[in-house]
Tab-separated table of C-alpha atoms in Angstrom:
chain	number	residue	atom	x	y	z
A	1	MET	CA	33.898	10.360	-62.090
A	2	ASP	CA	34.836	12.937	-58.511
A	3	THR	CA	31.619	16.065	-57.926
A	4	TYR	CA	32.700	19.354	-57.279
A	5	THR	CA	30.783	20.767	-54.763
A	6	PRO	CA	31.563	24.935	-54.771
A	7	PRO	CA	33.520	26.857	-51.725
A	8	ASP	CA	30.580	28.783	-51.268
A	9	THR	CA	28.156	25.730	-50.286
A	10	LEU	CA	30.557	24.352	-48.425
A	11	LEU	CA	30.114	27.799	-46.636
A	12	VAL	CA	26.367	27.618	-46.406
A	13	LYS	CA	26.041	23.338	-45.337
A	14	ASP	CA	28.561	24.158	-42.039
A	15	ASP	CA	27.045	27.499	-40.754
A	16	LEU	CA	23.110	25.583	-41.688
A	17	ILE	CA	24.576	23.167	-39.120
A	18	LYS	CA	26.219	25.061	-36.391
A	19	HIS	CA	23.111	26.811	-36.284
A	20	ARG	CA	20.413	23.857	-36.876
A	21	SER	CA	19.559	23.883	-33.405
A	22	ALA	CA	18.571	28.052	-33.196
A	23	ILE	CA	16.595	26.353	-36.763
A	24	ASN	CA	14.775	23.953	-35.643
A	25	GLU	CA	13.506	25.972	-32.501
A	26	LEU	CA	12.092	29.044	-34.882
A	27	LYS	CA	10.742	26.889	-36.614
A	28	GLN	CA	8.666	25.275	-33.886
A	29	ALA	CA	7.520	28.380	-32.615
A	30	TYR	CA	6.439	29.746	-35.979
A	31	ASP	CA	4.420	26.312	-36.892
A	32	LEU	CA	3.034	26.987	-33.133
A	33	THR	CA	1.977	30.311	-34.429
A	34	ALA	CA	0.513	29.177	-37.348
A	35	ILE	CA	-1.931	27.077	-35.437
A	36	GLY	CA	-3.579	29.091	-32.963
A	37	GLY	CA	-3.150	31.755	-34.986
A	38	ARG	CA	-1.937	34.151	-32.585
A	39	MET	CA	0.666	37.035	-32.650
A	40	ASP	CA	1.940	37.264	-29.246
A	41	SER	CA	5.170	39.601	-30.133
A	42	PRO	CA	7.036	40.504	-33.574
A	43	LEU	CA	8.812	37.846	-34.003
A	44	ASP	CA	6.332	35.840	-35.055
A	45	SER	CA	5.237	35.303	-38.666
A	46	PRO	CA	2.932	37.597	-40.117
A	47	MET	CA	1.477	34.664	-42.288
A	48	GLU	CA	-2.239	34.385	-42.404
A	49	THR	CA	-3.436	30.560	-40.585
A	50	PRO	CA	-5.120	28.906	-43.181
A	51	VAL	CA	-8.190	28.571	-41.174
A	52	ALA	CA	-11.242	26.916	-43.167
A	53	THR	CA	-14.954	27.695	-42.364
A	54	VAL	CA	-16.507	24.235	-43.682
A	55	ALA	CA	-14.314	21.656	-43.350
A	56	GLY	CA	-12.782	20.496	-47.802
A	57	PRO	CA	-10.956	18.854	-49.594
A	58	ARG	CA	-7.354	20.141	-49.735
A	59	ALA	CA	-4.276	19.215	-51.606
A	60	GLY	CA	-3.122	16.139	-51.523
A	61	GLY	CA	-6.574	15.129	-49.703
A	62	VAL	CA	-6.182	16.514	-46.484
A	63	ARG	CA	-9.189	18.438	-45.140
A	64	PHE	CA	-8.791	20.681	-42.202
A	65	ALA	CA	-11.586	20.811	-39.247
A	66	PRO	CA	-13.460	24.823	-39.330
A	67	VAL	CA	-11.356	26.103	-36.088
A	68	PRO	CA	-12.978	29.931	-35.369
A	69	GLU	CA	-10.641	32.262	-35.827
A	70	ASP	CA	-10.125	33.652	-32.624
A	71	THR	CA	-9.489	30.296	-30.562
A	72	PRO	CA	-6.040	30.876	-29.050
A	73	PHE	CA	-4.003	27.135	-29.456
A	74	THR	CA	-3.130	26.130	-25.169
A	75	ALA	CA	-1.981	23.380	-23.521
A	76	ALA	CA	-5.698	22.429	-22.872
A	77	ASP	CA	-5.637	21.123	-26.279
A	78	THR	CA	-3.499	18.616	-25.546
A	79	PRO	CA	-4.346	15.193	-24.870
A	80	ALA	CA	-3.877	14.719	-20.224
A	81	PRO	CA	-1.797	12.039	-19.568
A	82	ALA	CA	-3.878	8.088	-18.380
A	83	ARG	CA	-2.886	8.147	-14.855
A	84	GLN	CA	-2.054	4.528	-13.730
A	85	ARG	CA	-3.937	3.017	-11.400
A	86	SER	CA	-3.194	2.185	-7.520
A	87	SER	CA	-3.330	-1.460	-6.617
A	88	GLN	CA	-5.912	-0.222	-4.180
A	89	GLU	CA	-8.309	0.629	-7.901
A	90	LEU	CA	-7.159	-2.973	-8.888
A	91	LEU	CA	-8.393	-4.909	-6.228
A	92	GLN	CA	-11.861	-2.765	-5.574
A	93	GLU	CA	-12.020	-4.289	-9.511
A	94	VAL	CA	-11.827	-7.621	-9.461
A	95	LEU	CA	-13.825	-8.146	-5.977
A	96	LEU	CA	-16.715	-6.156	-7.455
A	97	PHE	CA	-16.635	-7.510	-10.676
A	98	SER	CA	-15.974	-4.895	-12.313
A	99	ASN	CA	-14.426	-6.795	-14.975
A	100	PRO	CA	-15.911	-10.273	-15.151
A	101	ALA	CA	-13.217	-12.272	-17.254
A	102	VAL	CA	-10.312	-10.144	-14.960
A	103	SER	CA	-12.431	-11.211	-12.078
A	104	GLY	CA	-13.226	-14.625	-12.988
A	105	LEU	CA	-9.891	-15.432	-14.305
A	106	VAL	CA	-8.824	-14.304	-10.849
A	107	LEU	CA	-11.263	-16.351	-8.991
A	108	LEU	CA	-9.949	-19.541	-10.837
A	109	ALA	CA	-6.822	-19.380	-10.525
A	110	GLY	CA	-7.694	-18.402	-6.137
A	111	THR	CA	-9.745	-21.845	-6.005
A	112	ALA	CA	-6.318	-24.024	-7.707
A	113	LEU	CA	-4.249	-22.182	-5.607
A	114	ILE	CA	-6.011	-23.041	-2.529
A	115	ALA	CA	-7.271	-26.752	-3.900
A	116	GLY	CA	-3.797	-27.786	-4.219
A	117	VAL	CA	-2.064	-26.437	-1.379
A	118	HIS	CA	-4.794	-28.791	0.426
A	119	PHE	CA	-4.132	-31.290	-1.631
A	120	LEU	CA	0.047	-31.567	-1.150
A	121	LEU	CA	-0.796	-30.570	2.881
A	122	SER	CA	-3.251	-33.833	3.054
A	123	ALA	CA	-1.765	-36.025	1.255
A	124	SER	CA	2.184	-35.444	2.856
A	125	PRO	CA	2.003	-33.093	6.025
A	126	LEU	CA	5.153	-31.151	5.321
A	127	THR	CA	6.951	-29.407	7.853
A	128	PHE	CA	8.240	-25.361	8.233
A	129	LEU	CA	12.325	-26.590	7.135
A	130	SER	CA	11.142	-29.091	4.845
A	131	ALA	CA	8.331	-27.560	2.580
A	132	LEU	CA	11.489	-24.802	2.233
A	133	SER	CA	13.895	-28.053	1.580
A	134	TYR	CA	11.499	-28.742	-1.128
A	135	LEU	CA	11.352	-24.814	-2.503
A	136	LEU	CA	15.286	-24.689	-2.404
A	137	LEU	CA	15.546	-27.549	-4.379
A	138	ALA	CA	13.560	-27.482	-7.046
A	139	ASP	CA	15.545	-24.087	-7.427
A	140	VAL	CA	18.016	-25.688	-8.623
A	141	ALA	CA	16.805	-28.360	-10.976
A	142	LEU	CA	15.354	-25.320	-12.518
A	143	ASN	CA	18.464	-24.012	-12.738
A	144	PHE	CA	20.391	-26.863	-13.347
A	145	LEU	CA	18.685	-27.127	-16.747
A	146	CYS	CA	18.743	-24.201	-17.857
A	147	SER	CA	22.082	-23.488	-17.501
A	148	LEU	CA	22.683	-27.023	-19.291
A	149	VAL	CA	19.994	-25.345	-22.222
A	150	LEU	CA	21.529	-22.442	-22.550
A	151	ARG	CA	24.964	-20.785	-22.872
A	152	LYS	CA	24.689	-17.142	-20.810
A	153	TRP	CA	23.017	-18.741	-17.493
A	154	SER	CA	24.922	-18.205	-15.164
A	155	GLU	CA	24.742	-15.089	-16.306
A	156	GLN	CA	21.220	-14.588	-17.019
A	157	GLY	CA	19.777	-16.402	-14.029
A	158	GLN	CA	21.386	-14.342	-10.981
A	159	TRP	CA	19.113	-13.363	-8.827
A	160	SER	CA	22.030	-9.296	-7.745
A	161	GLY	CA	21.292	-6.359	-9.652
A	162	SER	CA	18.543	-7.874	-11.555
A	163	THR	CA	15.067	-5.457	-12.500
A	164	ALA	CA	12.985	-8.101	-11.136
A	165	VAL	CA	15.089	-7.969	-7.184
A	166	ARG	CA	14.897	-4.555	-7.734
A	167	ALA	CA	11.259	-4.061	-8.267
A	168	LEU	CA	10.342	-6.733	-5.523
A	169	VAL	CA	12.742	-4.615	-2.862
A	170	GLU	CA	10.623	-1.462	-4.292
A	171	ARG	CA	6.928	-3.869	-3.392
A	172	LEU	CA	9.239	-4.973	0.032
A	173	ALA	CA	9.226	-1.799	1.143
A	174	SER	CA	6.474	0.719	0.371
A	175	ALA	CA	4.577	-2.443	1.668
A	176	VAL	CA	6.473	-2.095	5.308
A	177	ASP	CA	6.144	1.175	5.085
A	178	LEU	CA	1.747	0.770	5.355
A	179	THR	CA	2.183	-1.985	7.566
A	180	CYS	CA	4.276	1.170	9.894
A	181	GLN	CA	1.382	3.426	8.744
A	182	ALA	CA	-0.863	0.782	9.918
A	183	HIS	CA	0.842	0.303	13.090
A	184	ASP	CA	0.383	4.076	13.889
A	185	GLN	CA	-2.275	4.184	13.639
A	186	PHE	CA	-4.839	1.149	15.002
A	187	LEU	CA	-1.862	-0.525	17.781
A	188	SER	CA	-0.926	3.198	18.804
A	189	ALA	CA	-3.564	3.647	21.081
A	190	ARG	CA	-4.181	6.723	20.049
A	191	ASP	CA	-7.839	7.060	20.321
A	192	PRO	CA	-8.602	5.471	22.995
A	193	VAL	CA	-12.181	3.669	21.101
A	194	VAL	CA	-10.751	2.676	18.237
A	195	THR	CA	-7.654	1.192	19.916
A	196	LEU	CA	-10.337	-1.060	21.900
A	197	ARG	CA	-12.499	-1.870	19.013
A	198	VAL	CA	-8.819	-3.099	17.334
A	199	ALA	CA	-8.617	-5.364	20.484
A	200	CYS	CA	-12.206	-6.714	20.379
A	201	GLY	CA	-10.865	-8.216	16.329
A	202	LEU	CA	-7.394	-9.015	17.408
A	203	TRP	CA	-9.446	-11.041	20.225
A	204	LEU	CA	-11.966	-12.697	17.911
A	205	LEU	CA	-9.645	-13.609	15.370
A	206	ALA	CA	-7.426	-15.864	18.336
A	207	VAL	CA	-10.687	-17.765	19.026
A	208	VAL	CA	-11.128	-18.610	15.477
A	209	GLY	CA	-7.951	-19.565	15.386
A	210	SER	CA	-7.949	-21.718	18.301
A	211	TYR	CA	-9.969	-23.647	16.060
A	212	LEU	CA	-9.145	-23.206	12.343
A	213	SER	CA	-5.928	-23.697	11.185
A	214	LEU	CA	-3.800	-20.969	8.751
A	215	TRP	CA	-4.775	-22.528	5.736
A	216	ASN	CA	-8.657	-23.082	6.432
A	217	VAL	CA	-8.205	-19.136	7.629
A	218	VAL	CA	-7.709	-18.630	3.972
A	219	THR	CA	-9.586	-20.396	2.404
A	220	LEU	CA	-12.672	-18.691	4.366
A	221	ALA	CA	-11.419	-15.692	3.349
A	222	PHE	CA	-10.885	-15.750	0.104
A	223	ILE	CA	-13.810	-16.355	-0.292
A	224	LEU	CA	-15.246	-13.965	1.989
A	225	ALA	CA	-13.207	-11.514	0.088
A	226	PHE	CA	-15.244	-12.966	-3.232
A	227	THR	CA	-18.945	-12.737	-1.731
A	228	ILE	CA	-19.111	-10.100	0.977
A	229	PRO	CA	-18.305	-6.735	-0.340
A	230	VAL	CA	-20.740	-7.606	-4.050
A	231	GLY	CA	-22.978	-9.241	-1.952
A	232	TYR	CA	-23.279	-5.492	-0.187
A	233	GLN	CA	-22.617	-3.788	-3.150
A	234	THR	CA	-25.678	-5.173	-4.318
A	235	TYR	CA	-27.772	-4.505	-0.544
A	236	LYS	CA	-26.697	-1.394	0.514
A	237	ALA	CA	-29.323	0.813	0.513
A	238	PRO	CA	-30.953	-2.062	2.924
A	239	ILE	CA	-28.476	-3.496	4.977
A	240	ASN	CA	-27.366	0.307	6.103
A	241	ILE	CA	-30.787	1.502	7.255
A	242	LEU	CA	-30.871	-1.779	8.745
A	243	VAL	CA	-27.012	-1.468	10.693
A	244	GLN	CA	-28.931	2.159	10.929
A	245	ASN	CA	-32.006	1.196	12.650
A	246	VAL	CA	-30.624	-1.606	15.374
A	247	THR	CA	-27.477	0.593	15.950
A	248	ARG	CA	-29.609	3.223	17.233
A	249	ILE	CA	-31.973	0.593	18.747
A	250	VAL	CA	-28.996	-0.765	20.738
A	251	LYS	CA	-27.761	2.959	21.602
A	252	SER	CA	-31.437	4.443	22.589
A	253	ARG	CA	-31.933	0.641	25.416
A	254	TRP	CA	-28.387	1.913	26.966
A	255	ASP	CA	-29.106	5.239	27.645
A	256	ALA	CA	-32.812	4.540	28.646
A	257	LEU	CA	-30.591	2.499	31.950
A	258	GLY	CA	-28.819	5.387	32.820
A	259	LEU	CA	-26.076	3.910	34.385
A	260	SER	CA	-23.134	5.638	36.432
A	261	ARG	CA	-19.341	5.479	35.880
A	262	LYS	CA	-19.306	2.973	39.468
A	263	GLN	CA	-22.506	0.942	38.041
A	264	LYS	CA	-20.279	0.178	34.771
A	265	ALA	CA	-16.951	-0.466	36.155
A	266	ALA	CA	-18.767	-2.461	39.048
A	267	GLY	CA	-20.950	-5.006	36.074
A	268	LEU	CA	-16.676	-5.062	33.645
A	269	SER	CA	-15.490	-5.928	37.562
A	270	VAL	CA	-17.794	-9.005	37.600
A	271	LEU	CA	-17.601	-10.123	34.125
A	272	LEU	CA	-13.734	-9.790	34.423
A	273	ILE	CA	-14.336	-12.238	37.242
A	274	MET	CA	-16.677	-14.311	35.666
A	275	LEU	CA	-13.617	-14.639	32.786
A	276	TRP	CA	-10.629	-15.266	35.581
A	277	VAL	CA	-12.454	-17.910	37.621
A	278	ARG	CA	-14.128	-19.222	33.844
A	279	SER	CA	-10.736	-19.425	31.495
A	280	SER	CA	-7.430	-19.588	29.891
A	281	TRP	CA	-4.269	-17.352	31.748
A	282	SER	CA	-4.488	-16.634	27.787
A	283	THR	CA	-8.213	-15.066	28.199
A	284	ARG	CA	-7.442	-13.723	31.818
A	285	LEU	CA	-4.664	-10.863	30.364
A	286	VAL	CA	-6.443	-10.221	27.124
A	287	ALA	CA	-9.674	-9.436	28.790
A	288	LEU	CA	-8.227	-7.264	31.575
A	289	LEU	CA	-6.680	-5.687	28.344
A	290	VAL	CA	-10.176	-5.302	27.353
A	291	GLY	CA	-10.850	-4.457	30.203
A	292	ALA	CA	-8.146	-1.522	30.948
A	293	LEU	CA	-8.773	0.606	27.092
A	294	ALA	CA	-13.087	0.224	28.475
A	295	VAL	CA	-11.506	2.287	31.843
A	296	ARG	CA	-9.537	4.250	30.038
A	297	CYS	CA	-12.529	4.960	27.338
A	298	HIS	CA	-14.591	6.697	29.986
A	299	LEU	CA	-12.069	8.327	31.233
A	300	LYS	CA	-11.271	12.565	31.736
A	301	PRO	CA	-8.868	14.213	30.319
A	302	ALA	CA	-8.150	15.443	33.507
A	303	GLU	CA	-7.896	12.046	35.499
A	304	VAL	CA	-5.519	10.698	32.178
A	305	ASP	CA	-3.217	13.854	33.766
A	306	ALA	CA	-3.445	13.083	36.805
A	307	ILE	CA	-1.899	8.800	35.628
A	308	ARG	CA	0.303	10.513	34.519
A	309	THR	CA	1.495	12.985	37.092
A	310	HIS	CA	1.373	9.975	39.246
A	311	ALA	CA	3.703	7.552	36.818
A	312	GLU	CA	6.316	10.011	36.110
A	313	PRO	CA	9.357	9.271	38.935
A	314	TYR	CA	7.747	5.949	38.324
A	315	THR	CA	8.760	5.409	34.202
A	316	GLN	CA	11.913	7.875	35.160
A	317	SER	CA	12.933	5.263	37.470
A	318	VAL	CA	12.791	2.326	35.083
A	319	LYS	CA	14.215	4.589	32.194
A	320	LYS	CA	17.273	5.103	34.180
A	321	SER	CA	17.779	1.419	34.813
A	322	ALA	CA	17.055	0.647	31.222
A	323	ARG	CA	20.402	2.578	30.112
A	324	ARG	CA	22.530	1.407	32.666
A	325	LEU	CA	21.572	-2.520	31.645
A	326	SER	CA	21.723	-0.805	28.618
A	327	ILE	CA	25.174	0.453	28.637
A	328	ALA	CA	26.784	-3.209	30.929
A	329	ALA	CA	25.447	-4.852	27.580
A	330	THR	CA	26.871	-2.917	25.173
A	331	ASP	CA	30.252	-3.465	27.435
A	332	PHE	CA	29.722	-6.654	28.471
A	333	ALA	CA	29.574	-7.416	24.695
A	334	HIS	CA	32.252	-5.120	23.494
A	335	ARG	CA	34.890	-6.631	26.319
A	336	THR	CA	33.877	-10.173	25.259
A	337	LEU	CA	34.665	-9.154	21.298
A	338	GLY	CA	37.921	-7.773	22.637
A	339	ALA	CA	36.862	-4.361	21.652
A	340	LYS	CA	37.032	-0.389	23.188
A	341	THR	CA	34.367	0.095	25.966
A	342	HIS	CA	32.570	2.657	28.257
A	343	PHE	CA	35.555	2.410	30.732
A	344	ARG	CA	38.592	3.135	28.422
């Protein structure tokens, strides 16, 4: 049996559907007004807010918390979204054992990985080319097996355009940006003192690298990363006091010598001559660089400006020569490829 709907009911239904969004907005505005108990405009509901002074039962078993009548509802009452922790904070949490379970798991996984790599390198020494070839062969084997048992693996196993590859590219872009920032901060020679410290640190790493292999350095860095931060955090106060005392004593003894700039330059020259006689060419060049940086730390701004003024004609000549060589090389490449050169 068919159900008969009067025409007036259909018209009302059509009007409600047309104005549904406006009705919902007004309903939300009235709900917020009722919760906050305020009347911001004449269009607000004149209905009083049902607020109980003492929490008690309501219809349907619902209880209302005691809220003062003059308490407005603001955006601050809503809970703030949880802040996502940065990778530096996560690394600090792991290295300081803030969460022992996670730190222990990372420590065990890293130890197992390093032990496995050491075992593979000691059992069968691999070169970079052979290791890369074996990794690509493992990828081929994995794709072959998955293509046998999965119907859509030819589409699902593609790297190009996948979400994982896009996330990896974003991570690599951020890593490259951080690397450029670190280069500009430590290696661009903005501050001569910082540059001297960085040069001495890199020199020390070069000396250590001549005695240890790459995996030994990685193993040592992994052990130190899980021991030094925890030890420093535990004995932070006595370590800081010891460092401050040693620094103060060394500085006072150095200031007590009262060496002039000429005497410091003479001592540095003697040290460089000794290194030049007793060391290899790489050590000699690094020693010259460190010596030049040490001299730069003791130069005055006027002396630096004078050096730049005297060197300006030579730098301009070098720039012009480099520009001519660049144009000539570009023209040679275009001529070789049959493209248009600067002279045509």
